[in-house]
Coordinates of C-alpha atoms in Angstrom, one line a residue:
Chain P
M1 CA 0.0 0.0 0.0
S2 CA 1.3 3.5 -0.8
A3 CA 1.5 6.2 1.9
L4 CA -1.5 8.0 0.4
A5 CA -3.6 4.8 0.7
L6 CA -2.7 4.4 4.4
F7 CA -3.8 7.9 5.2
Q8 CA -7.0 7.5 3.2
V9 CA -7.9 4.3 5.0
V10 CA -7.7 6.2 8.3
S11 CA -9.8 8.9 6.8
L12 CA -12.4 6.3 5.6
F13 CA -12.4 4.8 9.1
L14 CA -13.3 8.2 10.6
M15 CA -16.1 8.5 8.0
A16 CA -17.5 5.1 8.7
V17 CA -17.5 5.7 12.5
G18 CA -19.1 9.1 12.0
F19 CA -22.0 7.7 9.8
Y20 CA -22.4 4.8 12.2
G21 CA -22.6 7.2 15.1
I22 CA -25.1 9.6 13.5
A23 CA -27.5 6.7 12.9
F24 CA -26.8 5.1 16.2
R25 CA -26.8 7.9 18.8
R26 CA -30.0 9.0 20.5
S27 CA -29.3 12.5 21.5
F28 CA -28.5 15.5 19.5
V29 CA -25.2 16.1 21.3
G30 CA -24.0 12.6 20.5
M31 CA -24.9 13.2 16.8
L32 CA -22.9 16.5 16.9
I33 CA -19.8 14.6 18.2
C34 CA -20.1 12.2 15.3
V35 CA -20.4 15.0 12.8
E36 CA -17.2 16.4 14.1
L37 CA -15.6 13.0 13.5
L38 CA -16.8 13.0 9.9
L39 CA -15.5 16.5 9.3
N40 CA -12.1 15.5 10.8
G41 CA -11.9 12.6 8.4
A42 CA -12.6 14.9 5.5
G43 CA -9.8 17.2 6.6
L44 CA -7.3 14.4 7.0
G45 CA -8.2 13.1 3.5
I46 CA -7.8 16.5 1.9
V47 CA -4.4 17.2 3.5
A48 CA -3.1 13.7 2.7
A49 CA -4.2 14.1 -1.0
G50 CA -2.5 17.5 -1.2
Q51 CA 0.8 16.6 0.6
L52 CA 1.3 13.1 -0.9
T53 CA 0.5 13.7 -4.6
E54 CA 1.5 16.3 -7.2
A55 CA -1.5 18.5 -6.3
N56 CA -1.0 22.0 -4.9
P57 CA -0.3 21.7 -1.2
V58 CA -1.2 25.3 -0.4
L59 CA -4.7 24.7 -1.8
A60 CA -5.1 21.5 0.3
Q61 CA -4.0 23.0 3.6
L62 CA -6.2 26.1 3.1
S63 CA -9.2 24.0 2.2
T64 CA -8.7 22.0 5.4
L65 CA -8.6 25.3 7.3
L66 CA -11.9 26.2 5.6
V67 CA -13.4 22.8 6.7
M68 CA -12.3 23.6 10.2
G69 CA -13.9 27.0 10.1
L70 CA -17.1 25.5 8.8
A71 CA -17.0 22.9 11.6
A72 CA -16.7 25.6 14.1
A73 CA -19.6 27.5 12.7
E74 CA -21.7 24.4 12.5
A75 CA -20.9 23.4 16.1
C76 CA -21.9 26.9 17.2
L77 CA -25.2 26.9 15.4
V78 CA -26.0 23.3 16.5
L79 CA -25.4 24.3 20.1
A80 CA -28.0 27.1 19.8
I81 CA -30.5 24.7 18.1
I82 CA -29.9 22.1 20.8
I83 CA -30.6 24.7 23.5
V84 CA -33.8 25.8 21.8
V85 CA -35.0 22.2 21.3
A86 CA -34.1 21.3 24.9
K87 CA -36.1 24.4 26.2
R88 CA -39.2 23.6 24.1
W89 CA -39.4 19.8 24.1
K90 CA -37.6 19.3 27.5
S91 CA -35.6 16.6 25.7
V92 CA -32.7 16.2 23.3
D93 CA -33.9 12.9 21.9
P94 CA -34.4 13.1 18.1
S95 CA -37.4 10.7 18.2
V96 CA -39.2 13.0 20.6
V97 CA -38.8 16.0 18.2
S98 CA -41.0 14.6 15.5
E99 CA -43.8 17.1 14.9
L100 CA -43.2 17.1 11.2
K101 CA -43.9 13.4 11.0
G102 CA -47.2 12.7 9.2
Chain X
M1 CA 7.6 5.1 4.0
Q2 CA 10.5 4.6 6.4
T3 CA 10.1 2.2 9.3
S4 CA 10.1 4.9 11.9
A5 CA 7.4 6.8 10.0
L6 CA 5.4 3.7 9.7
V7 CA 5.7 3.0 13.5
L8 CA 4.5 6.6 14.2
F9 CA 1.7 6.2 11.7
V10 CA 0.5 3.0 13.4
I11 CA 0.6 4.6 16.8
H12 CA -1.5 7.5 15.7
A13 CA -3.9 5.3 13.8
L14 CA -4.4 3.3 17.0
I15 CA -5.1 6.5 19.0
I16 CA -7.6 7.5 16.3
G17 CA -9.2 4.1 16.3
V18 CA -9.6 3.8 20.0
G19 CA -10.8 7.4 20.3
G20 CA -13.3 7.0 17.4
I21 CA -14.8 3.8 18.9
M22 CA -15.0 5.4 22.3
A23 CA -16.8 8.4 20.8
V24 CA -19.5 6.3 19.2
A25 CA -19.9 3.4 21.5
S26 CA -19.7 4.8 25.1
R27 CA -22.9 5.3 27.0
S28 CA -21.9 8.5 28.7
L29 CA -21.7 11.6 26.5
V30 CA -18.7 13.0 28.5
R31 CA -16.8 9.8 27.8
A32 CA -17.7 10.1 24.1
L33 CA -16.3 13.6 24.2
V34 CA -13.1 12.3 25.7
G35 CA -12.9 9.8 22.8
L36 CA -13.4 12.7 20.4
I37 CA -10.6 14.6 22.0
M38 CA -8.4 11.6 21.6
T39 CA -9.2 11.3 18.0
L40 CA -8.5 15.0 17.4
F41 CA -5.1 14.6 19.0
G42 CA -4.4 11.6 16.8
V43 CA -5.5 13.4 13.6
S44 CA -3.3 16.3 14.7
G45 CA -0.3 13.9 14.9
M46 CA -1.2 12.6 11.5
Y47 CA -1.0 16.2 10.1
L48 CA 2.5 16.4 11.7
L49 CA 3.5 13.2 10.0
L50 CA 2.2 14.7 6.7
N51 CA 4.6 17.6 7.3
A52 CA 1.8 20.2 7.7
P53 CA 2.6 21.6 11.2
F54 CA 0.4 24.7 10.7
I55 CA -2.7 22.6 10.1
A56 CA -1.7 20.4 13.1
L57 CA -1.6 23.4 15.4
M58 CA -4.8 24.8 14.0
Q59 CA -6.5 21.5 14.6
L60 CA -5.5 21.7 18.2
L61 CA -6.5 25.3 18.5
I62 CA -9.8 25.2 16.7
Y63 CA -11.1 21.7 17.5
V64 CA -9.7 21.0 21.0
G65 CA -9.7 24.6 22.0
A66 CA -13.1 25.7 20.7
V67 CA -15.4 23.0 19.3
V68 CA -14.9 20.6 22.2
I69 CA -15.6 23.3 24.7
L70 CA -18.8 24.1 22.8
I71 CA -19.9 20.5 22.8
F72 CA -19.1 20.3 26.5
F73 CA -21.4 23.3 27.1
A74 CA -24.1 21.6 25.0
I75 CA -23.8 18.6 27.3
M76 CA -24.0 20.7 30.4
L77 CA -26.8 23.0 29.3
T78 CA -29.1 20.2 28.2
K79 CA -28.7 18.6 31.6
A80 CA -28.3 15.1 30.3
P81 CA -28.6 13.0 33.4
A82 CA -25.5 10.6 33.4
G83 CA -26.2 8.8 30.2
G84 CA -29.8 10.0 29.8
E85 CA -31.1 9.2 26.3
E86 CA -28.2 7.0 25.6
E87 CA -28.9 4.6 28.5
R88 CA -31.9 2.9 27.0
P89 CA -31.1 -0.6 25.6
N90 CA -30.9 -0.7 21.8
Q91 CA -32.8 -3.0 19.5
V92 CA -30.9 -5.2 17.2
R93 CA -32.5 -3.4 14.3
T94 CA -30.9 -0.1 15.3
Y95 CA -27.4 -1.7 15.4
L96 CA -28.0 -3.3 11.9
L97 CA -29.3 -0.1 10.3
A98 CA -26.5 2.0 11.9
L99 CA -23.9 -0.5 10.7
M100 CA -25.3 -0.3 7.2
A101 CA -25.3 3.5 7.3
G102 CA -21.6 3.3 8.2
V103 CA -20.4 0.6 6.0
L104 CA -22.2 1.1 2.7
P105 CA -21.0 4.7 1.8
T106 CA -17.5 3.9 3.1
F107 CA -17.4 0.8 1.0
V108 CA -18.4 2.7 -2.2
I109 CA -16.0 5.6 -1.6
G110 CA -13.2 3.3 -0.4
W111 CA -13.6 1.1 -3.4
V112 CA -13.4 4.1 -5.8
V113 CA -10.5 5.7 -4.0
L114 CA -8.4 2.6 -3.4
T115 CA -8.7 1.1 -6.9
D116 CA -7.6 4.3 -8.7
Q117 CA -4.5 5.4 -6.8
P118 CA -2.3 8.2 -8.1
A119 CA 1.4 8.0 -7.6
S120 CA 2.2 8.8 -4.0
I121 CA 5.1 10.8 -2.8
N122 CA 6.7 9.2 0.2
A123 CA 8.4 12.2 1.8
P124 CA 6.0 15.2 1.7
L125 CA 7.6 18.6 1.5
E126 CA 6.7 21.3 4.1
T127 CA 4.8 24.3 2.9
G128 CA 6.1 27.5 4.5
L129 CA 3.8 29.7 6.4
K130 CA 4.6 32.5 3.9
A131 CA 3.3 30.5 1.0
L132 CA 0.1 29.7 3.0
G133 CA -0.4 33.4 3.9
Q134 CA 0.1 34.4 0.3
G135 CA -2.3 31.8 -0.8
L136 CA -4.9 33.2 1.7
M137 CA -4.3 36.7 0.5
E138 CA -3.9 36.3 -3.2
P139 CA -5.7 33.5 -5.1
Y140 CA -8.1 32.3 -2.4
F141 CA -9.0 35.7 -1.0
L142 CA -12.7 35.3 -1.7
A143 CA -12.9 32.0 0.1
F144 CA -11.2 33.6 3.1
E145 CA -13.6 36.5 3.2
L146 CA -16.6 34.2 2.8
I147 CA -15.6 31.9 5.6
S148 CA -15.3 34.9 7.9
V149 CA -18.7 36.1 6.9
V150 CA -20.1 32.5 7.4
L151 CA -18.5 32.4 10.9
L152 CA -19.9 35.9 11.8
V153 CA -23.4 35.0 10.6
A154 CA -23.3 31.6 12.4
M155 CA -22.2 33.2 15.7
S156 CA -24.7 36.0 15.7
A157 CA -27.5 33.6 14.6
A158 CA -26.6 31.3 17.5
V159 CA -26.8 34.2 20.0
I160 CA -30.1 35.4 18.6
L161 CA -31.5 31.8 18.5
A162 CA -30.5 31.0 22.1
F163 CA -31.8 34.3 23.5
K164 CA -35.1 34.3 21.7
R165 CA -38.2 34.0 24.0
R166 CA -40.6 31.2 23.3
Q167 CA -43.4 32.4 21.1
S168 CA -46.9 31.2 21.8
R169 CA -47.8 28.8 19.1

């Protein structure tokens, strides 16, 4: 296996764990933790692709920085949404918050 | 890869693996958060192995410094009683569906990525901070400005959302 493939396997592992957790967790906070795992895997994959191939390394590192910024913005918004949901439904269980269900 | 690099890689991969499994599998959310922190440190070590020290430091600063604290506040503010929602026993169906959700997309993407491998460089070169700064200020200036606007909007929206009084429905 080449060096790139090794790093990509780790990145894929993070993705698998993240998706598994999003489907498996039963509170919004747990799902948020798993989304962070997913985004981390994405960042690792991007940097590995930029550093270990002929691609432009500056572009790769800056896009990972962008992903980190997006992750911070997302975590911040989700925190506010979780607080609103917890105030209104008195629970952070996604199966309780199902008013849109027909 | 040299042997020492391979050994370091395996150590970091183990840290990431244990942390990731802890983050999804543990019943207590605080323990899951500790697992996430472990994974973040492991990924930061991987960035150092990839010869990208700036990104490694940013990973520690942004994720461990900010995002993890935010998640911890979310845990505390929702007053999840030790375990809370996560304590209920799971049905077998949940495990199966979650396993499918994890394995299927990973299998598809992994298959595509691993069958078509570009030539890999074994010793990545370090990109200087100067080059990164120039990249941020010259070709990718628009992206830089947009991410600042996105962050500003997200933060102010979070403040407004969290302070809003409950409307009568």
